[in-house]
C-alpha cells in the first residue's frame, strides 16, 4: 500500500492493551486524515458519550501525503467529542510528530479508556508500551519535553499535555515540541481525562511512492510555485503582512469592545519584538513556507511562535505592552492551554474588571500573588491559575460560557463564544465573509472559511476568485467585505479545500485558504503519483464534502440546532476604534446567508 | 567535479532534503534512509544539517577492508552492496560523524545523485538554497585561497 503506512493503532488505556487494524478498509470511502477521524469516531459511537468518559476515543490521524516529500506534509488531525462544545472536536497540528507516527507504521492512533495512573504511551515501530508518568504529572510542557528527550533520545518526537490538560481545562491543548500545538476544542483535556501525559514515537520505516520520479518532479514544481507566491514572501514579516488587515479593523480588542488600528502600537510593537528577538526561521516537516519565528526572549529562552505575532492575547486583553502578548503566549504553551481561548477568557476578565464586577487586587490575592502585583503580572499569573484551577482560575477554566453561568447573569453579555468555543480575535464586523465563517464553520472558528478574497481586495482577491469560481458575477461580490452576497460559495469552497488538506495530511496554508496557489487539482496530482491510482481535483472535493457532511451529522446527533444567527449579541451592534467605526452585523442577513450555505450543503 | 555546500543559517529544519534523498535512492520516503540528515538537539529550534563533506580522499572508502566503497571520479562515494560485510569501519573512519548505517547494516554514503539528470535531489528540493552544489576547487586553487586568507600557512 503506497503512501499510507497501512495500519491503525488502537490503544485501550484501561487495560493497557494495544492492537492494530488495516487502514485499507476505510480508504475508498474516507481516504484518511480528518475524514477517517470522523468515520472512526462515528463507528465508536462517540456522539452519545461523555467527552471525559473512557468511551470517547481520542483520535490522531495522518493523511496519505503526511511524511512524504509533498510540500507541507506535516499534518495530523486530532479529534474527539469536544468537552468545550459537546460537538465534533478537532484540531490540526504540524511539526515532526505526525511523519514520525507514519514512519513507525501507523496512519491513525485511536486511544480509548482511562489509565489508573498517569502514563506515557511509547511507540517505537512495532513495539508499543506504557510507562509511568507519575514523575511528570504536574510539570509544564517544556520540562516534560526535555525529560522525554533525555529518556527516549533526541530523535524521538512527542505530543504532550501540560497542567491545563491534566486539570481538564475545557480549552486545554496538546503540544508537540517547541513549535506546534493542537489546541482548539479542548483536545488536551480529553487526553488529560485519559491520564495520558504524553505520546512518544520513534519510527524508522518507509512510505512507498508509486511513481517516485514524477512525484519528485511534481513536488519540486509545486515548491517553486510556492516560493514565488505572496504567502511565502510575506512569512518573513508577519506584522507587515497583517497591517492592512489591522487597518481594515481585523483585530478587535478588549473582548470585542474596541478595534485596534494604526498608531495604537500593538502591531508596531509586535514588529519590534520580532525585530529585536527573532533569531531565525523554522519550518514544520517538509514545509517550504517556514512560517515559524524563533523568538528568544530573555525570560523564556528560544521558543517557536507560529504564523502570526500572537497579538490576539494583547488585543483581547487590551494590554498594549507588546511583550505581554509574547510572554502570555509562551505561558499558554507551557501550561498547555489554547492561546486563542485563553486570550478571550482574559478579555472577559478585563471587561469584568473595568465594569467593577471583578477586582484585580482580589484576583491577585485569590491566586496567591501580592496585592501590589502589576496588571501584567496578574494576567500572566492567571494563565497558570487557570491551568492549575487555582482560585477564580477554577471557574475560568470552564470557558467563558460556563464561567458566565457560574458568575452571574451580568456576565453573559461578555461571553464571546459560539457553541461554547471562545471566538478568536479577528473581528467579524470587518468582513461579512468572516462573520459567516464564524457562524457556519464546524467549530465556531473562522479558519476553515477564511475570507481571503475580501482581505486581498478586488484586484488580487478578484483574480483569484475568478479563477476559482469561473464566474465574474460571483467574483465581484466575494471581494466586497460589506455584503453577504455569494459568501456562502466562499464558505463552501474554502471549507472544502481546507478539508482536502486535512484529509491528505498537508497544511492548508499552501492552499487558497491562505491566498497560496496550491489547489485541489495539484493536490490530486501528487496523490495520484504517490498512490498509483488516478485521483482528480473533483474527487478530492467530493471526499471533503463527505467529510463535512459526516461532521454535520455528528454535530446534529450531539444536539446542534437549525441554522440561525448564532454569534454573541455584541456583534450585532457597532464597534468603534481609534481609526474607524464598524457597523454591527445584520442578524437577518447572517441567518439568510447561513441558510443559503446549508442549502448548498443539502442539509435539512 | 561538484561538491555540496551547506549554508546552515539558511536551513529551516524542514527535512525535505532527507525525504528527497531517500526518494531518489530508495524510491520511498524515509528520513532514516537519507544520505543527508538534519540533526536536532533537544529542541526543535536547534538543528544542523549533516552532510557528506566529500573528502578528497574519502576516509570511509580508504577504511573499507573489502573495497565496498568506491570514490567516484566526479565526486561522491558509491556503495557496492555485494562487497559490504557490514563491519562498520567506514562509520568510525568518517571524521565528521556524518556517516550512518541503514537498517540492513550498510552505510548510507552520498554519491551526489550520480546519474540523476537533475543533479543532487537535496539541492533540487531546497528552495532556501541552504544546500547548493558548487564546482569543487582544484588542489592548487584551494591551497592558494587558504594562504590568501592567512588561515593556514604551510
XYZ file of C-alpha atoms in Angstrom:
758
model
C 0.000 0.000 0.000
C 1.819 3.095 -1.212
C 1.723 6.405 0.685
C -0.271 5.067 3.630
C 1.519 3.290 6.459
C -1.284 0.736 6.300
C -2.277 0.279 9.921
C -4.427 1.914 12.585
C -3.084 1.544 16.116
C -5.775 1.070 18.762
C -4.863 1.586 22.392
C -7.046 0.924 25.414
C -5.551 2.654 28.425
C -7.905 0.993 30.930
C -6.473 -2.450 30.251
C -3.183 -1.173 28.783
C -3.545 -3.139 25.596
C -2.887 -2.246 22.000
C -3.737 -3.830 18.671
C -3.810 -2.845 15.032
C -6.298 -2.956 12.186
C -5.770 -2.274 8.477
C -6.319 1.257 7.166
C -7.288 -0.086 3.755
C -10.904 -0.846 4.680
C -11.589 2.892 5.148
C -9.543 4.334 2.303
C -12.069 4.047 -0.532
C -14.712 5.989 1.364
C -12.678 8.397 3.509
C -9.068 8.484 2.185
C -7.534 9.412 5.545
C -6.826 12.257 7.943
C -9.894 14.113 9.117
C -12.260 12.022 7.008
C -11.139 8.842 8.673
C -11.180 10.535 12.093
C -14.885 11.276 11.736
C -15.595 7.766 10.477
C -13.750 6.166 13.401
C -15.469 8.405 15.960
C -18.894 7.699 14.493
C -18.157 3.982 14.431
C -17.172 4.141 18.101
C -20.451 5.865 18.982
C -18.657 8.942 20.298
C -21.599 11.281 19.772
C -23.558 9.984 22.727
C -20.763 9.623 25.283
C -19.289 11.860 27.962
C -16.306 13.746 26.453
C -14.313 12.827 29.557
C -15.525 9.228 29.643
C -13.444 6.198 28.724
C -15.548 5.603 25.595
C -14.687 8.948 23.993
C -11.863 7.984 21.633
C -9.031 10.441 21.182
C -8.012 10.055 17.568
C -4.883 11.248 15.881
C -4.977 10.827 12.148
C -2.395 11.466 9.468
C -3.220 11.566 5.774
C -1.773 9.714 2.786
C 0.628 12.553 1.993
C 1.848 13.068 5.586
C 5.539 12.253 5.831
C 6.102 12.243 2.074
C 8.013 14.757 0.001
C 4.782 16.675 -0.731
C 5.107 20.286 0.412
C 3.906 20.972 3.979
C 3.272 17.271 4.526
C 3.476 17.514 8.285
C -0.131 17.474 9.381
C -2.093 15.340 11.793
C -5.744 15.783 12.672
C -6.687 15.307 16.311
C -10.348 14.601 17.006
C -12.708 13.532 19.773
C -16.048 14.669 21.141
C -15.212 18.120 22.436
C -15.550 18.959 26.138
C -15.831 22.647 25.186
C -18.691 22.419 22.688
C -20.054 18.893 23.171
C -19.827 18.637 19.368
C -17.229 17.169 16.995
C -13.956 18.459 18.393
C -10.958 18.813 16.145
C -7.617 20.460 15.942
C -4.859 20.186 13.388
C -1.150 20.061 14.148
C 2.103 20.003 12.193
C 5.718 19.718 13.272
C 7.656 16.471 13.265
C 5.473 14.121 15.313
C 2.976 13.284 12.520
C 5.520 11.975 9.970
C 7.270 10.049 12.741
C 3.986 8.270 13.552
C 3.734 7.172 9.946
C 7.343 6.008 9.797
C 6.553 3.937 12.900
C 3.932 2.243 10.750
C 0.625 3.846 11.756
C -1.745 6.136 9.901
C -4.092 6.631 12.820
C -3.981 6.331 16.555
C -7.217 5.564 18.410
C -6.971 5.949 22.169
C -9.775 4.827 24.451
C -10.105 4.007 28.148
C -8.679 5.749 31.180
C -5.394 4.760 32.817
C -5.277 4.054 36.582
C -2.215 6.253 36.980
C -0.642 8.835 34.673
C 1.036 7.116 31.734
C 3.167 7.778 28.697
C 2.379 5.842 25.546
C 5.640 4.864 23.881
C 5.605 3.751 20.255
C 8.854 2.512 18.703
C 7.926 0.960 15.373
C 6.085 -2.267 16.199
C 6.815 -2.050 19.925
C 4.061 -0.288 21.856
C 4.383 0.051 25.613
C 3.193 2.091 28.560
C 5.455 3.838 31.021
C 4.622 5.605 34.232
C 4.207 9.375 34.025
C 3.778 9.885 37.776
C 7.050 11.861 37.904
C 5.965 14.087 35.032
C 2.387 14.808 36.132
C 2.127 18.494 37.009
C 5.198 19.529 35.021
C 4.914 22.189 32.368
C 5.218 21.273 28.704
C 8.880 22.085 28.033
C 10.094 20.418 31.238
C 8.186 17.300 30.173
C 9.527 17.598 26.632
C 13.122 17.803 27.885
C 12.639 14.836 30.221
C 11.191 12.744 27.369
C 14.051 13.676 25.032
C 16.585 12.647 27.681
C 14.798 9.380 28.246
C 13.832 8.356 24.688
C 16.535 10.022 22.620
C 16.886 13.110 20.504
C 15.176 11.552 17.514
C 12.002 10.737 19.420
C 9.010 13.018 18.928
C 6.224 13.608 21.389
C 2.751 15.024 21.946
C 2.394 16.389 25.464
C -0.235 17.902 27.717
C 0.541 20.491 30.341
C -1.182 21.163 33.677
C -4.141 22.578 31.706
C -4.925 19.200 30.156
C -4.268 17.336 33.398
C -6.771 19.543 35.218
C -9.384 19.264 32.474
C -9.396 22.908 31.471
C -12.020 22.826 28.743
C -9.760 24.644 26.311
C -6.549 22.731 27.027
C -4.430 21.777 24.043
C -1.808 19.218 23.120
C 1.692 20.440 22.431
C 4.371 18.902 20.198
C 7.913 20.142 20.577
C 8.907 23.769 20.693
C 6.533 24.988 17.986
C 3.306 23.152 17.435
C 0.016 22.763 19.237
C -3.339 21.116 18.609
C -5.159 23.472 20.878
C -8.697 24.247 19.871
C -11.805 22.480 21.199
C -10.147 21.021 24.295
C -8.328 18.018 22.863
C -5.731 18.353 25.661
C -8.479 17.963 28.256
C -9.643 14.747 26.572
C -6.056 13.468 26.715
C -5.856 14.564 30.373
C -9.103 12.770 31.197
C -7.417 9.584 29.983
C -4.454 10.302 32.314
C -2.210 10.232 29.281
C 0.584 12.743 29.838
C 2.435 12.153 26.603
C 2.752 10.059 23.479
C 6.301 9.393 22.365
C 7.050 7.975 18.950
C 10.110 6.895 17.046
C 9.681 5.411 13.615
C 12.247 4.028 11.228
C 10.061 2.744 8.426
C 9.440 3.885 4.900
C 6.474 5.135 2.911
C 6.288 3.700 -0.586
C 5.713 6.016 -3.531
C 4.188 4.537 -6.684
C 5.949 6.784 -9.172
C 8.962 8.335 -7.400
C 10.291 10.330 -10.362
C 7.053 12.017 -11.340
C 6.185 12.540 -7.693
C 9.518 14.260 -7.101
C 9.112 16.420 -10.221
C 5.598 17.461 -9.150
C 6.838 18.290 -5.629
C 9.697 20.404 -6.984
C 7.338 22.255 -9.347
C 4.894 22.938 -6.537
C 7.621 24.247 -4.275
C 8.880 26.565 -6.990
C 5.340 27.843 -7.417
C 5.029 28.380 -3.667
C 8.384 30.145 -3.441
C 7.060 32.690 -5.957
C 3.810 33.245 -4.064
C 2.934 36.144 -1.794
C 2.391 33.976 1.326
C 5.959 32.677 1.028
C 7.376 36.164 0.748
C 5.132 37.560 3.493
C 6.208 34.941 6.011
C 9.388 36.843 6.706
C 7.399 39.721 8.133
C 4.029 38.729 9.514
C 3.283 42.035 11.292
C 3.741 43.837 7.976
C 1.509 41.280 6.289
C -1.198 41.839 8.914
C -1.010 45.619 8.881
C -3.524 46.204 6.028
C -5.939 43.846 7.785
C -5.411 45.718 11.062
C -6.190 48.934 9.205
C -9.428 47.330 7.993
C -10.355 46.641 11.621
C -9.468 42.928 11.505
C -8.292 42.857 15.124
C -10.704 43.581 17.905
C -9.538 44.054 21.444
C -10.994 44.494 24.880
C -13.272 41.490 24.428
C -14.713 42.776 21.149
C -15.485 46.216 22.580
C -12.824 48.064 20.579
C -10.731 47.923 17.442
C -7.038 48.090 17.034
C -5.756 50.435 14.388
C -2.755 52.352 13.182
C -0.843 54.073 15.908
C -2.110 52.036 18.850
C 1.242 50.351 18.991
C 0.137 46.721 19.071
C 1.070 45.694 15.528
C 4.087 48.006 15.583
C 5.027 46.653 18.993
C 4.849 43.083 17.714
C 7.033 44.038 14.784
C 9.541 45.435 17.228
C 9.525 42.246 19.292
C 10.182 40.308 16.090
C 12.988 42.621 15.066
C 14.676 42.540 18.426
C 14.231 38.936 19.468
C 13.885 36.821 16.343
C 16.895 34.560 15.960
C 15.761 32.636 12.894
C 13.036 30.997 10.863
C 11.990 27.380 11.128
C 9.589 25.077 9.361
C 7.405 22.111 10.089
C 8.303 18.864 8.357
C 8.509 19.297 4.605
C 7.214 22.854 4.571
C 8.567 25.448 2.176
C 6.637 28.286 3.830
C 8.716 28.224 7.059
C 6.096 30.185 8.991
C 7.681 29.779 12.406
C 9.638 32.557 14.014
C 12.183 31.532 16.620
C 11.897 34.146 19.333
C 14.499 34.273 22.054
C 13.142 36.391 24.861
C 15.443 36.630 27.867
C 12.613 35.456 30.147
C 11.669 32.361 28.146
C 14.655 31.201 26.103
C 14.195 30.245 22.440
C 10.602 29.473 21.640
C 8.807 28.963 18.378
C 5.867 31.112 17.510
C 3.776 30.132 14.580
C 2.457 32.256 11.793
C 1.316 35.431 13.456
C 2.750 37.531 16.240
C 0.154 36.283 18.699
C -1.210 39.703 19.180
C -4.614 38.328 19.994
C -3.626 37.994 23.610
C -2.877 41.700 23.640
C -5.928 42.552 21.664
C -8.361 40.533 23.624
C -6.995 41.660 26.949
C -6.483 45.290 25.979
C -2.915 45.391 27.176
C -0.710 47.348 24.871
C 2.646 46.154 26.226
C 3.791 44.044 23.234
C 5.986 41.717 25.264
C 2.904 40.752 27.253
C 1.451 39.115 24.136
C 4.566 37.026 23.631
C 5.056 36.170 27.290
C 1.440 35.166 27.700
C 1.633 33.081 24.520
C 4.599 31.185 25.960
C 2.791 30.846 29.297
C -0.209 29.327 27.491
C 2.024 26.845 25.675
C 3.909 25.922 28.834
C 0.654 25.334 30.684
C -0.851 23.501 27.692
C -3.699 25.952 27.085
C -5.189 27.183 23.820
C -3.865 30.722 23.440
C -6.930 31.797 21.429
C -9.415 30.765 24.079
C -7.154 31.970 26.884
C -6.878 35.402 25.235
C -10.653 35.516 25.023
C -11.003 34.487 28.695
C -8.550 37.216 29.733
C -10.597 39.719 27.705
C -13.686 38.551 29.602
C -11.847 39.206 32.879
C -10.593 42.618 31.727
C -14.104 43.716 30.829
C -15.473 42.489 34.141
C -12.719 44.364 35.983
C -13.492 47.552 34.049
C -17.199 47.115 34.843
C -16.328 46.806 38.530
C -17.637 43.250 38.915
C -14.178 41.792 39.491
C -11.187 43.363 41.223
C -7.648 42.738 40.032
C -6.297 43.055 43.572
C -8.721 40.436 44.833
C -7.846 38.188 41.905
C -4.143 38.649 42.717
C -4.660 37.554 46.327
C -7.019 34.768 45.245
C -4.366 33.185 43.010
C -1.566 33.660 45.517
C 0.111 36.856 44.268
C 0.829 40.065 46.146
C -1.896 42.747 46.205
C 0.655 45.087 44.648
C 1.366 42.917 41.622
C 1.203 44.785 38.307
C -1.694 44.187 35.909
C 0.517 42.235 33.522
C 1.781 40.058 36.409
C -1.770 39.288 37.491
C -2.842 38.308 33.975
C 0.240 36.141 33.464
C -0.378 34.589 36.903
C -3.974 33.992 35.923
C -2.876 31.817 32.993
C -1.137 29.426 35.395
C -4.021 29.698 37.882
C -6.457 28.621 35.147
C -4.266 25.660 34.203
C -3.952 24.588 37.836
C -7.557 25.533 38.670
C -6.474 27.794 41.479
C -8.933 30.338 42.947
C -11.008 32.020 40.258
C -8.907 30.083 37.723
C -11.131 27.105 38.506
C -14.190 28.976 37.194
C -12.381 30.465 34.210
C -11.057 27.014 33.272
C -14.595 26.118 32.266
C -14.523 28.644 29.393
C -16.423 31.909 29.158
C -19.885 30.398 28.560
C -19.841 28.182 31.618
C -17.939 30.761 33.702
C -20.704 33.295 32.998
C -23.275 30.749 34.209
C -21.381 30.453 37.480
C -20.544 34.137 37.982
C -23.950 35.677 37.335
C -26.343 36.974 34.662
C -24.435 40.230 34.026
C -21.503 38.171 32.736
C -23.429 36.565 29.884
C -23.227 39.502 27.516
C -19.432 39.447 27.946
C -19.065 35.790 26.974
C -17.762 35.894 23.390
C -18.287 32.339 22.176
C -20.127 30.224 19.650
C -21.490 26.894 20.848
C -19.201 27.156 23.875
C -15.965 27.753 21.964
C -14.345 31.133 22.590
C -14.140 33.323 19.498
C -10.730 34.212 18.121
C -9.535 37.800 17.885
C -10.362 38.553 14.212
C -13.294 40.936 14.011
C -16.329 39.562 12.124
C -17.816 43.047 11.782
C -14.951 43.981 9.448
C -15.700 41.260 6.855
C -19.094 39.669 6.301
C -17.388 36.557 4.952
C -15.646 36.265 8.303
C -18.973 36.661 10.106
C -20.387 33.777 8.068
C -17.255 31.710 8.719
C -17.619 32.213 12.478
C -21.306 31.358 12.315
C -21.329 28.428 9.885
C -17.968 26.667 10.331
C -17.960 23.394 12.163
C -16.294 24.530 15.362
C -17.293 28.171 15.578
C -13.963 29.033 14.150
C -13.034 31.238 11.245
C -10.038 29.355 9.854
C -11.923 26.867 7.706
C -13.822 29.551 5.810
C -11.227 32.258 5.770
C -12.477 35.222 3.686
C -9.246 35.624 1.782
C -10.812 37.317 -1.281
C -12.172 40.132 0.874
C -8.842 40.571 2.591
C -6.862 40.601 -0.650
C -9.275 43.078 -2.231
C -10.789 43.445 -5.730
C -7.549 43.236 -7.695
C -5.625 40.272 -6.253
C -8.588 38.633 -4.496
C -10.784 39.225 -7.534
C -8.336 37.492 -9.878
C -8.148 34.517 -7.544
C -11.928 34.377 -7.171
C -12.447 34.495 -10.961
C -10.036 31.610 -11.305
C -11.816 29.551 -8.668
C -15.477 30.333 -9.342
C -15.122 30.907 -13.099
C -17.965 33.432 -12.861
C -17.438 37.198 -12.935
C -20.839 37.694 -11.290
C -19.557 35.862 -8.226
C -16.017 37.250 -8.222
C -17.210 40.829 -7.693
C -19.340 40.411 -4.560
C -16.977 37.935 -2.876
C -14.280 40.605 -2.674
C -16.723 43.138 -1.169
C -16.376 42.877 2.573
C -19.669 44.602 3.420
C -22.034 42.158 1.727
C -23.171 38.593 2.419
C -23.907 38.070 -1.267
C -22.319 34.832 -2.564
C -20.336 34.441 0.659
C -21.891 31.008 1.095
C -19.946 29.962 -2.024
C -16.708 31.165 -0.457
C -17.528 29.329 2.763
C -18.333 26.184 0.758
C -15.145 26.300 -1.324
C -12.796 27.305 1.472
C -14.145 24.686 3.861
C -13.799 22.046 1.174
C -10.244 22.938 0.191
C -9.267 23.095 3.893
C -10.849 19.705 4.418
C -8.976 18.264 1.424
C -5.731 19.411 3.087
C -6.822 17.932 6.416
C -7.692 14.638 4.729
C -4.410 14.404 2.802
C -2.258 15.460 5.760
C -0.851 18.634 4.257
C -1.061 22.145 5.642
C -3.982 24.265 4.472
C -1.626 27.252 4.392
C -0.309 26.211 0.991
C -3.866 26.351 -0.402
C -6.106 29.294 -1.386
C -7.269 29.454 2.267
C -4.095 31.434 2.800
C -4.016 33.047 -0.637
C -1.456 30.447 -1.748
C -1.579 28.759 -5.152
C -1.882 25.006 -4.458
C -5.393 23.940 -5.440
C -7.284 20.653 -5.465
C -6.032 19.580 -8.931
C -2.399 19.946 -7.890
C -3.068 18.032 -4.672
C -4.790 15.286 -6.687
C -1.773 15.064 -8.996
C 0.525 14.484 -6.024
C -1.799 11.872 -4.562
C -2.031 10.082 -7.905
C 1.745 9.755 -8.238
C 2.139 8.765 -4.596
C -0.599 6.126 -4.530
C -0.529 4.893 -8.107
C -4.264 5.386 -8.596
C -5.852 8.216 -10.530
C -7.478 10.954 -8.445
C -8.896 14.214 -9.768
C -9.438 17.543 -8.029
C -13.185 16.971 -8.053
C -12.709 13.515 -6.473
C -10.909 15.206 -3.602
C -13.627 17.834 -3.250
C -16.152 15.010 -3.037
C -14.201 13.428 -0.205
C -14.185 16.819 1.501
C -17.965 17.185 1.153
C -18.492 13.685 2.509
C -16.289 14.512 5.482
C -18.055 17.835 6.146
C -21.444 16.127 5.910
C -20.312 13.483 8.397
C -19.154 16.200 10.794
C -22.517 17.915 10.431
C -24.402 14.686 11.089
C -22.252 14.146 14.160
C -22.982 17.668 15.409
C -26.724 17.146 14.919
C -26.510 13.902 16.912
C -24.695 15.870 19.608
C -27.591 18.340 19.744
C -26.698 21.105 17.291
C -29.748 23.010 16.151
C -31.117 24.526 12.964
C -29.280 27.497 11.468
C -29.771 30.919 12.931
C -27.685 33.950 13.721
C -25.685 32.329 16.479
C -22.976 34.859 17.255
C -22.813 36.831 20.526
C -25.296 39.744 20.619
C -22.498 42.258 20.920
C -21.505 41.590 17.300
C -24.873 42.831 16.051
C -24.052 46.277 17.425
C -21.391 48.681 16.193
C -17.814 48.925 17.432
C -15.514 51.911 17.472
C -11.750 52.052 17.243
C -9.317 54.945 17.206
C -9.284 54.958 13.400
C -12.726 53.792 12.350
C -16.137 52.557 13.312
C -17.693 49.301 12.119
C -21.417 48.721 11.950
C -22.960 45.679 13.572
C -23.694 42.523 11.600
C -27.296 42.290 10.408
C -28.603 39.116 12.103
C -31.290 38.574 9.468
C -28.815 38.748 6.619
C -26.479 36.453 8.526
C -29.253 33.923 9.083
C -30.169 34.104 5.389
C -26.520 33.502 4.423
C -26.306 30.509 6.781
C -29.467 29.124 5.232
C -28.082 29.547 1.714
C -24.931 27.753 2.850
C -26.980 24.905 4.327
C -28.839 24.680 1.034
C -25.626 24.198 -0.946
C -24.622 21.502 1.512
C -28.104 19.964 1.085
C -28.623 19.851 4.837
C -32.143 19.838 6.246
C 33.616 17.717 -10.177
C 30.966 19.164 -7.888
C 30.568 19.292 -4.166
C 27.698 20.190 -1.878
C 27.827 23.399 0.039
C 25.717 23.952 3.131
C 24.785 27.362 4.488
C 23.451 26.289 7.856
C 21.954 29.709 8.640
C 19.536 29.325 5.757
C 18.316 25.895 6.853
C 14.784 25.886 8.304
C 14.930 22.300 9.561
C 12.111 21.144 7.247
C 13.913 17.895 6.413
C 12.732 17.848 2.795
C 16.330 17.010 1.825
C 16.142 13.806 3.883
C 12.936 12.716 2.171
C 14.101 13.773 -1.298
C 17.327 11.814 -0.798
C 15.547 8.651 0.272
C 13.094 9.026 -2.602
C 15.925 9.407 -5.104
C 17.901 6.454 -3.760
C 15.262 4.089 -2.399
C 12.072 5.092 -4.236
C 10.407 5.634 -0.862
C 10.102 8.413 1.709
C 12.122 7.554 4.793
C 14.357 10.043 6.583
C 16.234 7.143 8.191
C 17.466 6.223 4.727
C 18.549 9.737 3.782
C 22.212 10.247 2.880
C 21.727 13.710 4.273
C 20.083 14.355 7.615
C 19.193 17.138 9.965
C 20.446 16.724 13.475
C 18.047 18.108 16.066
C 19.404 18.757 19.504
C 16.959 18.760 22.397
C 14.743 21.475 20.947
C 13.207 21.914 17.510
C 14.777 25.371 17.372
C 18.243 23.876 17.369
C 19.096 21.964 14.186
C 22.123 21.374 11.999
C 22.296 19.779 8.550
C 24.598 16.762 8.436
C 26.027 16.189 5.033
C 28.909 14.294 3.436
C 31.899 16.640 3.152
C 33.195 14.874 0.056
C 36.738 14.406 1.307
C 39.287 14.475 -1.482
C 40.412 11.013 -0.412
C 37.287 9.671 1.282
C 38.342 8.174 4.602
C 35.330 5.860 4.549
C 36.498 4.327 1.256
C 40.099 4.101 2.472
C 38.973 2.378 5.674
C 36.787 -0.179 3.929
C 38.667 -3.515 4.153
C 36.773 -5.147 1.281
C 36.562 -2.411 -1.334
C 32.809 -1.930 -0.962
C 33.129 1.838 -1.152
C 34.395 3.437 -4.281
C 35.300 7.119 -4.615
C 33.671 8.363 -7.807
C 35.813 10.474 -10.163
C 33.056 13.113 -10.464
C 32.740 13.306 -6.686
C 30.865 11.306 -4.061
C 31.197 7.717 -2.920
C 29.462 4.664 -4.307
C 28.493 1.583 -2.325
C 28.975 -1.833 -3.904
C 26.490 -3.685 -1.712
C 27.552 -7.213 -2.642
C 31.038 -6.497 -1.279
C 29.901 -4.950 2.010
C 30.450 -7.114 5.082
C 28.663 -4.649 7.389
C 31.764 -4.235 9.566
C 31.142 -0.546 10.291
C 34.777 0.516 9.681
C 33.570 3.310 7.419
C 31.360 4.730 10.153
C 34.236 5.099 12.605
C 36.514 6.411 9.846
C 34.272 9.381 8.950
C 35.955 12.358 10.649
C 32.738 14.390 10.659
C 30.417 11.907 12.381
C 28.176 12.087 9.358
C 28.014 8.529 8.082
C 25.104 6.344 9.249
C 24.052 2.763 8.678
C 20.808 1.717 7.069
C 18.591 -0.856 8.793
C 20.235 -3.638 6.843
C 23.629 -2.604 8.176
C 25.086 -0.908 5.102
C 26.491 2.617 5.083
C 24.356 5.398 3.631
C 27.013 7.073 1.524
C 26.377 10.139 -0.612
C 27.001 9.547 -4.323
C 25.942 13.106 -5.194
C 22.985 11.512 -7.002
C 25.366 10.200 -9.605
C 23.472 9.527 -12.812
C 20.460 11.697 -12.000
C 19.999 14.208 -14.817
C 18.767 16.960 -12.487
C 21.717 16.674 -10.120
C 21.522 16.069 -6.361
C 17.900 15.706 -5.177
C 18.592 17.561 -1.926
C 19.803 20.627 -3.849
C 16.790 20.466 -6.101
C 14.276 20.410 -3.283
C 15.845 23.065 -1.027
C 14.244 26.326 -2.103
C 16.001 28.176 0.717
C 19.304 27.360 -1.007
C 20.713 26.090 2.263
C 22.258 23.291 0.166
C 23.760 24.175 -3.175
C 26.098 22.364 -5.496
C 29.288 24.161 -6.392
C 32.295 23.321 -8.511
C 34.903 21.767 -6.282
C 38.080 23.838 -6.250
C 41.172 22.123 -7.598
C 44.033 21.367 -5.187
C 46.205 24.331 -6.198
C 43.410 26.868 -6.113
C 42.348 25.618 -2.757
C 45.809 25.862 -1.255
C 46.217 29.376 -2.630
C 42.898 30.507 -1.238
C 43.722 29.244 2.205
C 47.052 31.030 2.094
C 45.469 34.255 0.932
C 43.064 34.221 3.857
C 46.019 33.670 6.127
C 44.202 30.901 7.979
C 46.786 28.261 7.294
C 50.288 28.940 6.076
C 52.365 25.867 5.493
